[in-house]
Amino acid sequence: MAMNIRQQIGMGSSASNNVEVLARFKSAFYHYFEQLVDDCCMRIDLEFGLQSNKDREKANYKEHLEHIHSVRRKIKQNYLLKVGEAFHVSHRKTLNNPDQKINVATASLANDALVEENHAVATIIQGCEHAFHDQLHHLNRQISMQMGKQAFSDRHNPVSPRRLVHALIEVIKPLKLNTKFRIIVYRSFEDYVFSQLGFIYSELTKQLEAESAALSYDVSEIKEASEPTIANSESISQEFQALQKKLDQWRLVRTPSVYDLIPKPENDVTYDTFEIVHALEILSQFYAFDHADSGHEKPLKWRVIKKLEELNFSGYLKSLAKCDEDILDLVSLIFKEISSDNSLTDTVKSILLRLEMPMAAVTLGQYSVFIDSDNPIRRLLNDLFIAGLFLNQTDHGDRLIYERIVGVVKTMTKEGGFEQPNWEHEASEFARYLEKHKQRVQILEDRSRQLMQNKESLEMSKKAVTKAIDDSVRGKAVPAVIDEFLRDVWQHVLLVDHVRRNEEPKLWEKSVRVMEELTVSVLPPADESAKKQILKFLPGMIKELRSGLDRISYDKNAQSRFFKDLAVRHIILMDKKDKATENNSVNKVSPAVEQSKDIEREAIMDKHAEQVNNMAEHTWVAFESETIPQWGKLIWKSVETENMLFVGKNGAKVLEIKVQELAEKFRQGRAAIVTLGDESIVERALSVLNNL
C-alpha cells in the first residue's frame, strides 16, 4: 500500500490521542474494507438468486429481489456509517453487549424462523473469531503499541468480527425482508467480506511491524501511559490477609502441587491487573474451542500466565503479583468444587464452569468477594449453583430453570462479565427470579401434598370400610351371596359415608349398624326371642339398605333382585327351613388385611429401612435411571400407610413410593440420600483452607 502507516495511525501516549489513533486506524482499515463491501453489495442480487433455490418459486421472491436491488447502495452507505460509529470512543464504551439482539439464549421464546436467523448469525461470528484469532491478536498487539498501552482487547477493537457482524444486523433488520432472505444477505457478506478479515488484519499488522521496527520504545514510557490497575480496587483487609495465610498453609501441606506459588523472576516485575483481565477475556472468548485442552486440569493461573507470556512484548520477564495469584487460586478452588459436585448434571457443570474466567477477572482487587457473604459477585455464583442443583433434564420446568441459567452465563461470558456493575445487576435480577420461582414451587408442592393427603384419606377410609366389613362377618357363617354383596356393593356406601363422616357422622353409624343387622338377619335365629328381635328391626333395616343404595345410585333392577332374594331368605329362615345355608356360607378375611399381614411379615428392619424411616422432609434422594440420576425431594410421608411423595426442583411429582419399597432400592444401590450442608458453594470451597 502506497500510504504511510505511520501517517495513518499516529503514535499516542495519552488518552486524548487515542481518538486520533482510532480515526487514522479507521482510514487504514477502510482502504481495504470499503472495496469489499462495495463488491458484495453489487453482487448481492446475484447471490440472492443463487442462494434462494426453491424460494425463487414463491410469490414474494420477485418482490424481495426488487427491494434488495433498490437498496443495495443504501446498504453499503449505512453499513459503512454503522461500522464507523464503533471507532468513536464514546460509542465503544456504551456498547456493552453487541450480541444482545441476537442472543440465542432467548430464542426459545421466538418462532423457528428467528431461531434459524440467530443461529446463522452466531455461526458467522464464532467462525470468524476462531479462524482469525491469531491475526486479530497480532493486530491488537500492534495497535496497543501505537497507543502506548501494553494491551488492547478484542472487545475494544472496532473492527473485530463481532462488531462488524453486529453492525450489519442493525442495517439489515429494518429492511423489508423475511428471515430467510436476511440470512442470505448475512451469508453473502460472510463469503465476500468477512472471509477476508484475516487478510486485512495481517496486512495492517505487517505494515505496523515494519514501522515499529524503525523506532525504539522506552518501556517506562509505555508503563506510564498504560491504564490504571483498577480504578475501584479495594484495600487489602485484615480478613483477606488472614485468608491468604490459610491459603499459604494449605499450599504448604499439599506441596508439591499445581497450586504452589509460581516462581518469581529476579527483577520482580509483575503484570498489571488490566493485563491479566485482558488475558482472561481472550481465554473466555475461546473457551468453547479450547475447553478440551489438557491444560484445563491445572488451576486457572497456569493458563493465564501462559497467555500473558504470549501477549507480553515489553522485553521484561514478568510474574503474577502475590495477591493476584492468590485470587486466581481461590477462584480455581471454587470452580473445582463445582466441577466435583455430584448433584449437578454434566450440562449444568459445563455452563457454570464458563464463569470461572469472568469471575476471576472481576474479583481481581475485589477482596471482599472472598470475605463478605453478601457480595453480589459471590451471591450470583451461589444462586446459580443452587438453581442448577437437582435438575431433571426430562422435566419441562427444570429445563426452563436451566435455560435461565444459560442466559445469565451467556451474558456474563460476553463483555458483561468483566464489569462489576453487570454482576451486581445480574445478581439482583436472578435473586428476584429465584424468589418468584420459590413461591411458584411452594404452591405446586402444597397442591401435591394436598392431593396426597386426599388420596391418603381415601385409602384410610377404604381400610376402615374393609375392617368394618371384616368385623361384621367375623365368626359368623354368612352366606356367600351376602358376603359378596357387602364387599362388592355395600362397601361403596360405607366408603362414601366414611369420607363424609366429619360432616354427617350419623350416616356412617347407620350404615355400619345396618350391615351388622343384615349379617344377623341372614343367619338362623338362635331362639324365639332372637327371631322376634330380627322381625322387629327388619323393616327399618330394609329402609336403610334402600336409602344407602340410592346414595350410590345402585342399579334399580339389581336392587329389586337383591331385595327379592333377601325376602325369600328371611321367610325360609323364619320358618326354620334353611338347612343348606351354612354349607354355602363363608367366613373370609379381607384381601387387603391379608396383604397388610404379608407386608408386615416381609418387612426387613435393617440400616436401610431405618434410614428411610428416619428420613426428614426436604431430604433429596438420587434415584437410578437408565442414563443420568433423577432427583426427588421428600415433601410428605404418611405414618399410617407409609406412603412417601417426592417432587422435583419445580415442585412437580417425581415419585410416590412405600417406605419398604424405597428401603429395597437403597439395598440394591438404586437410590441414595444426597447430603447437602448449609454452606454455599463458595463457603464450601473455602472451608478446605480451615480444615488442615
XYZ file of C-alpha atoms in Angstrom:
692
model
C 0.000 0.000 0.000
C 1.425 3.359 -1.041
C 0.260 5.316 2.000
C 2.473 5.557 5.087
C 1.021 3.680 8.001
C 2.802 5.998 10.416
C 0.822 8.815 8.886
C -2.404 6.829 9.016
C -2.025 5.525 12.557
C -0.376 8.040 14.815
C 1.523 7.345 17.997
C -0.380 8.464 21.064
C 0.816 8.143 24.595
C -2.200 9.719 26.295
C -5.905 9.001 26.354
C -6.650 12.135 24.325
C -4.542 10.834 21.455
C -6.479 7.563 21.368
C -9.288 9.246 19.452
C -6.841 10.404 16.805
C -5.209 6.989 16.653
C -8.554 5.340 16.100
C -9.526 7.878 13.446
C -6.384 7.145 11.475
C -6.787 3.430 12.027
C -10.284 3.745 10.586
C -8.868 5.295 7.425
C -6.343 2.488 7.067
C -8.969 -0.191 7.621
C -11.445 1.378 5.202
C -8.799 1.312 2.477
C -9.384 -2.457 2.291
C -12.813 -2.856 3.787
C -14.810 -0.373 1.724
C -13.937 -2.035 -1.572
C -15.010 -5.452 -0.248
C -18.344 -4.057 0.922
C -18.907 -2.328 -2.422
C -18.192 -5.535 -4.389
C -20.514 -7.533 -2.114
C -23.393 -5.066 -2.465
C -23.039 -5.028 -6.252
C -23.264 -8.843 -6.309
C -25.950 -9.162 -3.670
C -28.903 -9.545 -6.057
C -26.975 -12.252 -7.949
C -26.259 -14.038 -4.664
C -29.932 -13.653 -3.871
C -30.796 -15.760 -6.870
C -28.037 -18.333 -6.341
C -28.829 -18.956 -2.676
C -32.618 -18.727 -2.857
C -33.015 -22.157 -4.530
C -36.640 -23.245 -4.153
C -37.572 -19.919 -2.587
C -37.432 -18.429 -6.091
C -40.730 -20.189 -6.805
C -42.501 -18.305 -4.026
C -44.753 -15.391 -4.887
C -42.833 -12.852 -2.803
C -39.404 -13.730 -4.208
C -39.554 -11.176 -7.005
C -40.721 -8.514 -4.588
C -37.786 -9.187 -2.256
C -35.349 -9.279 -5.149
C -36.502 -5.901 -6.411
C -36.317 -4.486 -2.905
C -32.767 -5.690 -2.294
C -31.701 -4.348 -5.695
C -33.144 -0.915 -4.917
C -31.465 -0.626 -1.507
C -28.078 -2.251 -2.175
C -26.266 1.098 -2.410
C -28.044 2.257 0.729
C -26.891 -0.943 2.465
C -23.294 -0.079 1.654
C -23.663 3.510 2.787
C -25.465 2.710 6.034
C -23.192 -0.212 6.838
C -20.004 1.810 6.472
C -21.520 4.540 8.633
C -22.542 1.999 11.263
C -19.065 0.424 11.272
C -17.588 3.899 11.577
C -19.547 4.547 14.769
C -17.523 1.876 16.543
C -14.363 3.950 16.106
C -15.720 6.643 18.415
C -14.554 6.129 21.976
C -17.879 7.245 23.456
C -19.785 4.715 21.347
C -17.452 1.869 22.211
C -17.904 2.484 25.909
C -21.674 2.289 25.745
C -21.782 -0.757 23.511
C -21.575 -3.233 26.383
C -23.154 -6.223 24.694
C -23.131 -6.115 20.889
C -24.766 -9.543 20.729
C -27.808 -8.621 22.742
C -30.097 -8.570 19.723
C -29.006 -11.975 18.554
C -28.781 -13.769 21.874
C -29.631 -17.381 21.112
C -30.407 -17.992 24.805
C -33.673 -16.087 24.387
C -34.558 -17.783 21.123
C -36.650 -20.412 22.863
C -39.376 -17.804 23.187
C -39.276 -16.936 19.498
C -40.518 -18.731 16.420
C -38.498 -21.231 14.419
C -37.510 -18.659 11.783
C -35.966 -16.363 14.385
C -34.087 -19.262 15.922
C -32.692 -20.096 12.492
C -31.586 -16.496 11.915
C -29.939 -16.195 15.330
C -28.135 -19.477 14.795
C -26.856 -18.382 11.371
C -25.524 -15.090 12.758
C -23.916 -16.746 15.778
C -22.232 -19.274 13.497
C -20.739 -16.491 11.347
C -19.361 -14.674 14.394
C -17.900 -17.778 16.002
C -16.404 -18.954 12.729
C -14.636 -15.640 12.101
C -13.418 -15.319 15.683
C -11.945 -18.784 15.592
C -10.468 -18.552 12.088
C -8.859 -15.111 12.523
C -7.944 -15.277 16.191
C -4.166 -15.140 15.638
C -4.333 -12.347 13.055
C -6.572 -10.216 15.257
C -4.366 -10.856 18.268
C -1.263 -9.619 16.430
C -3.153 -6.578 15.178
C -4.314 -5.748 18.701
C -0.756 -6.007 19.871
C 0.477 -3.515 17.303
C -2.382 -1.094 17.972
C -1.605 -1.192 21.692
C 1.972 -0.161 20.893
C 0.735 2.751 18.793
C -1.495 3.875 21.664
C 1.246 3.470 24.237
C -0.513 0.657 26.041
C 0.598 -2.843 26.859
C -2.664 -4.468 25.860
C -5.613 -3.862 23.554
C -8.641 -6.101 23.955
C -10.722 -7.681 21.191
C -13.802 -6.057 22.678
C -12.172 -2.636 22.286
C -11.214 -3.273 18.686
C -13.828 -1.576 16.459
C -13.137 -3.994 13.589
C -13.449 -7.261 15.490
C -15.727 -9.824 13.760
C -18.323 -9.474 16.472
C -18.676 -5.726 16.000
C -18.690 -5.903 12.220
C -21.408 -8.562 12.132
C -23.438 -6.709 14.739
C -23.268 -3.531 12.663
C -24.546 -5.441 9.621
C -27.500 -6.789 11.604
C -28.515 -3.270 12.617
C -28.517 -2.243 8.951
C -30.352 -5.293 7.561
C -33.006 -5.709 10.275
C -35.115 -2.683 9.205
C -35.280 -3.809 5.552
C -38.475 -5.323 4.172
C -37.064 -8.835 4.029
C -38.259 -12.002 5.686
C -35.974 -14.143 7.812
C -34.754 -16.456 5.042
C -33.758 -13.555 2.789
C -31.987 -11.735 5.630
C -29.925 -14.870 6.212
C -28.986 -14.827 2.514
C -27.651 -11.280 2.952
C -25.647 -12.284 6.039
C -24.115 -15.233 4.217
C -23.279 -13.094 1.198
C -21.308 -10.760 3.445
C -19.709 -13.787 5.079
C -18.492 -15.045 1.698
C -17.305 -11.746 0.210
C -16.419 -9.543 3.203
C -15.937 -11.344 6.489
C -13.937 -14.175 4.929
C -11.263 -11.595 4.020
C -10.823 -10.187 7.519
C -7.816 -12.373 8.214
C -6.076 -10.916 5.164
C -6.910 -7.338 6.232
C -5.687 -7.926 9.785
C -2.451 -9.471 8.530
C -1.707 -6.691 6.027
C -2.202 -3.930 8.556
C -0.139 -5.808 11.134
C 2.791 -6.294 8.720
C 2.991 -2.602 7.934
C 2.682 -1.636 11.576
C 5.506 -4.028 12.464
C 7.680 -2.540 9.755
C 7.110 0.962 11.066
C 7.596 -0.115 14.677
C 10.955 -1.691 13.870
C 12.312 1.755 12.971
C 11.553 3.054 16.434
C 12.779 2.115 19.888
C 10.275 2.327 22.673
C 11.034 3.154 26.254
C 9.097 0.627 28.277
C 8.913 3.025 31.176
C 7.066 5.498 28.948
C 4.624 2.775 27.935
C 4.198 1.921 31.591
C 3.290 5.497 32.404
C 0.757 5.596 29.595
C -0.821 2.281 30.486
C -4.209 2.052 32.037
C -4.555 2.231 35.825
C -4.535 -1.070 37.616
C -8.147 -0.944 38.807
C -9.892 2.312 39.454
C -12.013 0.980 42.308
C -9.556 -1.576 43.690
C -10.149 -2.303 47.361
C -7.514 -2.106 50.033
C -6.458 -5.461 51.424
C -8.379 -6.065 54.629
C -7.138 -7.969 57.653
C -9.734 -10.646 56.911
C -8.320 -11.225 53.433
C -4.763 -11.265 54.784
C -5.866 -13.981 57.216
C -7.373 -15.892 54.289
C -4.074 -15.557 52.408
C -2.215 -17.071 55.358
C -4.624 -20.021 55.389
C -4.078 -20.444 51.649
C -0.309 -20.442 52.144
C -0.609 -23.069 54.883
C -2.844 -25.158 52.626
C -0.264 -24.933 49.827
C 2.490 -25.933 52.252
C 0.603 -29.053 53.335
C -0.021 -30.087 49.733
C 3.355 -29.178 48.246
C 4.485 -30.074 45.691
C 1.301 -29.373 43.759
C -0.030 -27.268 40.903
C -1.234 -24.746 43.488
C 2.334 -23.902 44.582
C 3.291 -20.281 44.017
C 4.764 -19.657 40.576
C 8.496 -18.770 40.859
C 9.166 -15.043 40.524
C 11.880 -13.607 38.235
C 14.762 -11.696 39.748
C 13.541 -8.314 38.520
C 10.253 -8.833 40.399
C 8.258 -7.090 37.652
C 4.595 -8.086 37.844
C 1.744 -7.906 35.392
C -0.741 -5.109 35.810
C -4.298 -6.069 36.626
C -5.640 -4.875 33.282
C -3.162 -7.162 31.508
C -4.434 -10.157 33.488
C -8.024 -9.154 32.727
C -7.179 -8.938 29.025
C -5.678 -12.438 29.099
C -8.791 -13.725 30.859
C -11.010 -12.078 28.231
C -9.168 -13.913 25.476
C -9.319 -17.224 27.352
C -13.026 -16.759 27.974
C -13.707 -15.831 24.363
C -12.270 -19.116 23.117
C -13.386 -21.303 25.992
C -15.667 -23.364 23.741
C -12.818 -24.130 21.359
C -10.085 -24.716 23.940
C -12.065 -26.476 26.683
C -10.749 -29.894 25.706
C -7.108 -28.838 26.127
C -5.098 -30.954 28.521
C -4.049 -27.854 30.466
C -7.513 -27.452 31.958
C -6.818 -29.816 34.810
C -4.386 -27.203 36.144
C -5.515 -24.162 38.138
C -6.523 -21.117 36.130
C -3.324 -19.214 36.905
C -1.273 -21.507 34.641
C -3.481 -20.755 31.636
C -3.374 -17.057 32.489
C 0.414 -16.921 32.795
C 0.794 -18.792 29.507
C -1.481 -16.336 27.720
C 0.282 -13.371 29.360
C 3.628 -14.637 28.098
C 2.156 -14.779 24.586
C 0.882 -11.207 24.921
C 3.955 -9.747 26.632
C 6.189 -7.721 24.305
C 7.810 -5.377 26.806
C 11.049 -7.342 26.946
C 10.731 -7.938 30.677
C 10.183 -11.330 32.214
C 7.139 -10.790 34.408
C 5.173 -12.695 37.017
C 1.878 -12.511 38.881
C 1.650 -10.366 41.981
C 1.053 -12.404 45.152
C -2.478 -11.016 45.674
C -3.443 -11.672 42.057
C -2.078 -15.213 42.169
C -3.928 -15.869 45.428
C -7.196 -14.646 43.930
C -6.759 -16.848 40.847
C -6.112 -19.864 43.083
C -9.130 -19.090 45.272
C -11.326 -18.849 42.198
C -9.874 -22.146 40.922
C -10.727 -23.843 44.228
C -14.314 -22.612 43.993
C -14.806 -23.900 40.470
C -13.042 -27.157 41.270
C -15.680 -27.667 43.969
C -18.407 -27.010 41.399
C -16.817 -29.453 38.972
C -16.733 -32.253 41.564
C -20.311 -31.837 42.797
C -22.427 -34.909 42.025
C -25.721 -33.069 42.416
C -25.174 -31.213 39.143
C -25.640 -32.749 35.720
C -22.703 -32.536 33.340
C -24.542 -29.968 31.222
C -25.110 -27.693 34.213
C -21.490 -28.091 35.313
C -20.279 -27.221 31.838
C -22.242 -23.989 31.704
C -21.319 -22.899 35.252
C -17.613 -23.573 34.697
C -17.634 -20.958 31.936
C -17.946 -18.305 34.658
C -14.501 -19.082 36.034
C -12.605 -16.576 33.896
C -15.113 -13.709 34.111
C -15.306 -14.155 37.880
C -11.512 -14.239 38.163
C -11.297 -11.030 36.140
C -13.904 -9.136 38.118
C -12.559 -10.265 41.526
C -9.009 -9.002 40.916
C -8.593 -6.299 43.520
C -12.085 -7.025 44.902
C -11.030 -8.857 48.051
C -14.417 -8.573 49.761
C -15.779 -11.219 47.359
C -13.998 -13.855 49.448
C -14.880 -12.289 52.803
C -18.372 -10.823 52.517
C -21.070 -13.495 52.047
C -23.458 -10.851 50.673
C -21.082 -9.619 47.982
C -23.112 -9.540 44.687
C -20.428 -11.386 42.705
C -20.310 -14.157 45.260
C -24.089 -14.138 45.700
C -24.741 -14.551 41.973
C -22.452 -17.589 41.724
C -24.032 -19.136 44.828
C -27.539 -18.557 43.463
C -26.690 -20.010 40.059
C -25.224 -23.082 41.731
C -28.305 -23.556 43.926
C -30.596 -23.127 40.924
C -28.610 -25.744 38.995
C -28.824 -28.441 41.674
C -31.058 -31.490 41.139
C -32.332 -30.546 37.674
C -34.057 -33.448 35.912
C -33.446 -32.984 32.199
C -36.655 -34.759 31.237
C -38.793 -32.296 33.184
C -40.058 -29.227 31.312
C -39.972 -26.981 34.384
C -36.393 -27.961 35.182
C -35.366 -27.272 31.591
C -36.758 -23.734 31.954
C -34.553 -23.231 35.022
C -31.567 -24.492 33.052
C -32.321 -22.106 30.178
C -32.453 -19.205 32.632
C -29.032 -20.189 33.997
C -27.684 -20.449 30.446
C -28.993 -16.952 29.681
C -27.213 -15.440 32.681
C -23.954 -17.251 31.946
C -24.004 -16.201 28.294
C -24.435 -12.596 29.377
C -21.559 -12.837 31.849
C -19.210 -14.632 29.469
C -19.593 -11.899 26.885
C -18.250 -8.480 27.805
C -20.700 -8.011 30.660
C -18.950 -10.469 32.949
C -15.788 -8.387 33.143
C -17.504 -5.384 34.723
C -18.612 -5.435 38.379
C -21.849 -3.401 37.806
C -23.061 -6.121 35.444
C -22.550 -8.767 38.136
C -24.473 -6.598 40.585
C -27.321 -6.184 38.092
C -27.499 -9.887 37.244
C -27.270 -10.845 40.931
C -30.252 -8.640 41.711
C -32.295 -9.882 38.729
C -31.531 -13.548 39.360
C -32.313 -13.225 43.061
C -35.745 -11.855 42.141
C -36.226 -14.719 39.696
C -35.327 -17.278 42.378
C -37.741 -15.698 44.848
C -40.618 -15.847 42.347
C -39.645 -19.402 41.420
C -39.575 -20.354 45.094
C -43.125 -19.023 45.507
C -44.347 -20.974 42.460
C -42.671 -24.148 43.716
C -44.242 -23.711 47.150
C -47.699 -23.501 45.569
C -47.067 -26.634 43.499
C -45.693 -28.528 46.489
C -48.714 -27.551 48.585
C -51.015 -28.821 45.842
C -49.100 -32.076 45.504
C -49.136 -32.527 49.277
C -52.882 -31.855 49.424
C -53.529 -34.381 46.675
C -51.555 -36.983 48.594
C -53.415 -36.175 51.796
C -56.713 -36.578 49.968
C -55.502 -39.847 48.492
C -54.284 -40.906 51.900
C -57.650 -40.050 53.424
C -59.405 -42.136 50.781
C -57.023 -45.022 51.359
C -57.606 -44.835 55.108
C -61.334 -44.773 54.500
C -61.043 -47.901 52.374
C -59.137 -49.616 55.170
C -61.745 -48.541 57.714
C -64.518 -49.861 55.480
C -62.726 -53.168 54.950
C -62.152 -53.512 58.688
C -65.804 -52.721 59.427
C -66.963 -55.426 56.992
C -64.455 -57.934 58.370
C -65.578 -57.206 61.945
C -69.222 -57.580 60.920
C -68.811 -61.068 59.411
C -66.009 -62.394 61.626
C -67.023 -65.612 63.372
C -70.340 -65.814 61.508
C -71.403 -68.327 58.833
C -72.580 -65.561 56.489
C -73.963 -66.799 53.157
C -71.593 -66.230 50.241
C -74.093 -64.078 48.373
C -74.414 -61.711 51.322
C -70.652 -61.566 51.831
C -70.213 -60.657 48.159
C -72.946 -58.009 48.472
C -71.161 -56.412 51.422
C -67.733 -56.403 49.745
C -68.829 -55.544 46.201
C -71.781 -53.210 46.771
C -72.315 -52.057 50.324
C -68.621 -51.159 50.703
C -69.241 -48.241 48.315
C -71.993 -46.957 50.610
C -69.690 -47.307 53.589
C -66.851 -45.555 51.736
C -68.985 -42.544 50.842
C -70.288 -42.272 54.378
C -66.824 -42.678 55.936
C -65.325 -39.936 53.729
C -68.155 -37.637 54.850
C -68.166 -38.825 58.455
C -66.951 -35.469 59.782
C -69.862 -33.650 58.114
C -72.531 -36.339 58.674
C -71.319 -38.781 61.341
C -74.798 -40.398 61.785
C -74.787 -41.759 58.209
C -71.612 -43.760 58.865
C -73.028 -45.103 62.120
C -76.316 -46.082 60.420
C -74.515 -47.803 57.521
C -72.380 -49.883 59.894
C -75.403 -50.770 62.060
C -77.474 -51.791 59.019
C -74.612 -54.012 57.808
C -74.423 -55.708 61.199
C -78.226 -56.175 61.247
C -78.068 -57.660 57.727
C -75.489 -60.271 58.755
C -77.610 -61.226 61.759
C -80.786 -61.372 59.686
C -79.399 -63.958 57.234
C -78.357 -66.397 59.972
C -80.764 -68.895 61.613
C -82.124 -67.312 64.826
C -80.877 -68.982 67.976
C -84.262 -68.946 69.695
C -87.709 -67.395 69.565
C -86.503 -64.237 71.279
C -83.819 -63.721 68.642
C -86.390 -64.342 65.945
C -88.659 -61.638 67.363
C -85.722 -59.229 67.577
C -84.911 -59.816 63.905
C -88.523 -59.340 62.826
C -88.571 -56.102 64.798
C -85.576 -54.414 63.026
C -86.205 -55.887 59.536
C -88.464 -53.046 58.230
C -86.054 -50.334 59.347
C -83.082 -52.305 58.028
C -84.703 -52.702 54.586
C -85.467 -48.988 54.537
C -81.861 -48.017 55.400
C -80.488 -50.514 52.849
C -82.595 -48.924 50.116
C -81.545 -45.426 51.238
C -77.872 -46.390 51.172
C -78.086 -47.990 47.731
C -79.851 -44.889 46.426
C -76.955 -42.719 47.695
C -74.569 -44.550 45.404
C -77.139 -44.743 42.550
C -77.126 -48.536 42.589
C -78.936 -50.131 39.647
C -82.713 -50.375 40.305
C -83.073 -53.788 38.680
C -80.176 -55.134 40.710
C -81.782 -53.661 43.830
C -85.079 -55.407 43.073
C -83.364 -58.776 42.605
C -81.357 -58.385 45.799
C -84.328 -57.461 47.974
C -86.482 -60.212 46.423
C -83.789 -62.825 47.202
C -83.313 -61.343 50.669
C -87.055 -61.552 51.398
C -87.111 -65.214 50.342
C -84.116 -65.955 52.555
C -85.779 -64.255 55.531
C -89.012 -66.246 55.025
C -87.120 -69.537 54.916
C -85.068 -68.653 57.999
C -88.108 -67.547 59.961
C -89.795 -70.905 59.090
C -86.641 -72.770 60.169
C -86.365 -74.438 56.746
C -82.897 -73.260 55.786
C -80.597 -76.231 56.241
C -78.187 -75.638 53.391
C -77.156 -72.065 54.027
C -74.352 -72.989 56.367
C -72.767 -75.147 53.650
C -72.794 -72.164 51.278
C -71.533 -69.747 53.879
C -68.081 -68.217 54.114
C -66.001 -66.564 56.743
C -63.490 -64.612 54.702
C -60.740 -62.303 55.757
C -60.312 -59.251 53.572
C -57.608 -59.497 50.894
C -56.383 -56.061 51.998
C -55.914 -57.400 55.529
C -54.037 -60.460 54.186
C -51.811 -58.179 52.099
C -51.136 -55.964 55.075
C -50.118 -59.004 57.122
C -47.857 -60.203 54.314
C -46.136 -56.823 54.180
C -45.638 -56.880 57.915
C -44.122 -60.382 57.687
C -41.846 -59.354 54.788
C -40.703 -56.054 56.281
C -36.937 -56.113 56.778
C -35.598 -53.966 59.577
C -32.003 -53.023 58.786
C -29.953 -49.850 58.419
C -31.609 -49.080 55.088
C -35.118 -49.351 56.500
C -34.052 -47.288 59.498
C -32.534 -44.684 57.191
C -35.761 -44.375 55.209
C -37.948 -44.360 58.323
C -35.891 -41.531 59.814
C -35.785 -39.518 56.590
C -36.871 -35.931 57.221
C -38.935 -33.823 54.880
C -36.998 -31.802 52.276
C -34.402 -34.583 52.026
C -33.116 -35.053 48.455
C -32.707 -38.558 47.056
C -30.938 -39.577 43.842
C -32.821 -42.343 42.024
C -31.096 -44.555 39.489
C -32.299 -44.230 35.877
C -31.137 -45.517 32.501
C -28.887 -42.530 31.735
C -28.432 -39.931 34.477
C -29.712 -39.852 38.079
C -33.179 -38.494 38.730
C -33.536 -36.360 41.827
C -36.549 -36.047 44.099
C -37.239 -34.151 47.312
C -39.346 -35.732 50.049
C -42.234 -33.425 50.921
C -44.701 -35.844 52.549
C -44.654 -39.156 54.400
C -47.661 -40.933 55.928
C -47.369 -42.587 59.310
C -50.472 -44.713 58.668
C -49.790 -46.002 55.145
C -46.012 -45.331 54.886
C -46.527 -43.644 51.528
C -43.788 -41.186 50.520
C -44.088 -38.379 47.971
C -41.060 -36.965 46.130
C -41.154 -33.877 43.916
C -38.639 -32.302 41.575
C -36.974 -28.896 41.603
C -40.080 -27.259 40.168
C -42.473 -28.840 42.674
C -43.990 -31.413 40.304
C -44.431 -35.027 41.415
C -41.473 -37.290 40.637
C -42.263 -40.455 42.551
C -44.751 -41.959 45.006
C -43.349 -44.933 46.863
C -43.764 -47.019 50.021
C -41.168 -46.931 52.804
C -40.225 -50.588 52.333
C -40.004 -50.202 48.557
C -37.592 -47.272 48.944
C -35.561 -49.201 51.515
C -35.221 -52.026 48.982
C -33.941 -49.531 46.396
C -31.357 -48.422 48.949
C -30.267 -52.036 49.491
C -29.877 -52.558 45.740
C -27.910 -49.326 45.318
C -30.628 -47.876 43.086
C -31.266 -44.888 45.343
C -29.252 -42.846 47.822
C -29.718 -39.825 50.041
C -27.936 -36.691 48.827
C -26.349 -34.871 51.729
C -26.200 -31.108 51.433
C -24.708 -28.819 54.025
C -25.926 -25.356 54.896
C -22.842 -23.788 53.330
C -22.939 -22.024 49.986
C -20.676 -23.304 47.226
C -18.139 -20.522 47.881
C -18.118 -21.202 51.615
C -17.773 -24.914 50.981
C -14.807 -24.405 48.660
C -13.029 -22.046 51.040
C -13.719 -24.283 54.032
C -10.918 -26.630 52.910
C -8.478 -23.910 53.964
C -9.807 -24.134 57.517
C -9.645 -27.936 57.671
C -5.913 -28.505 57.518
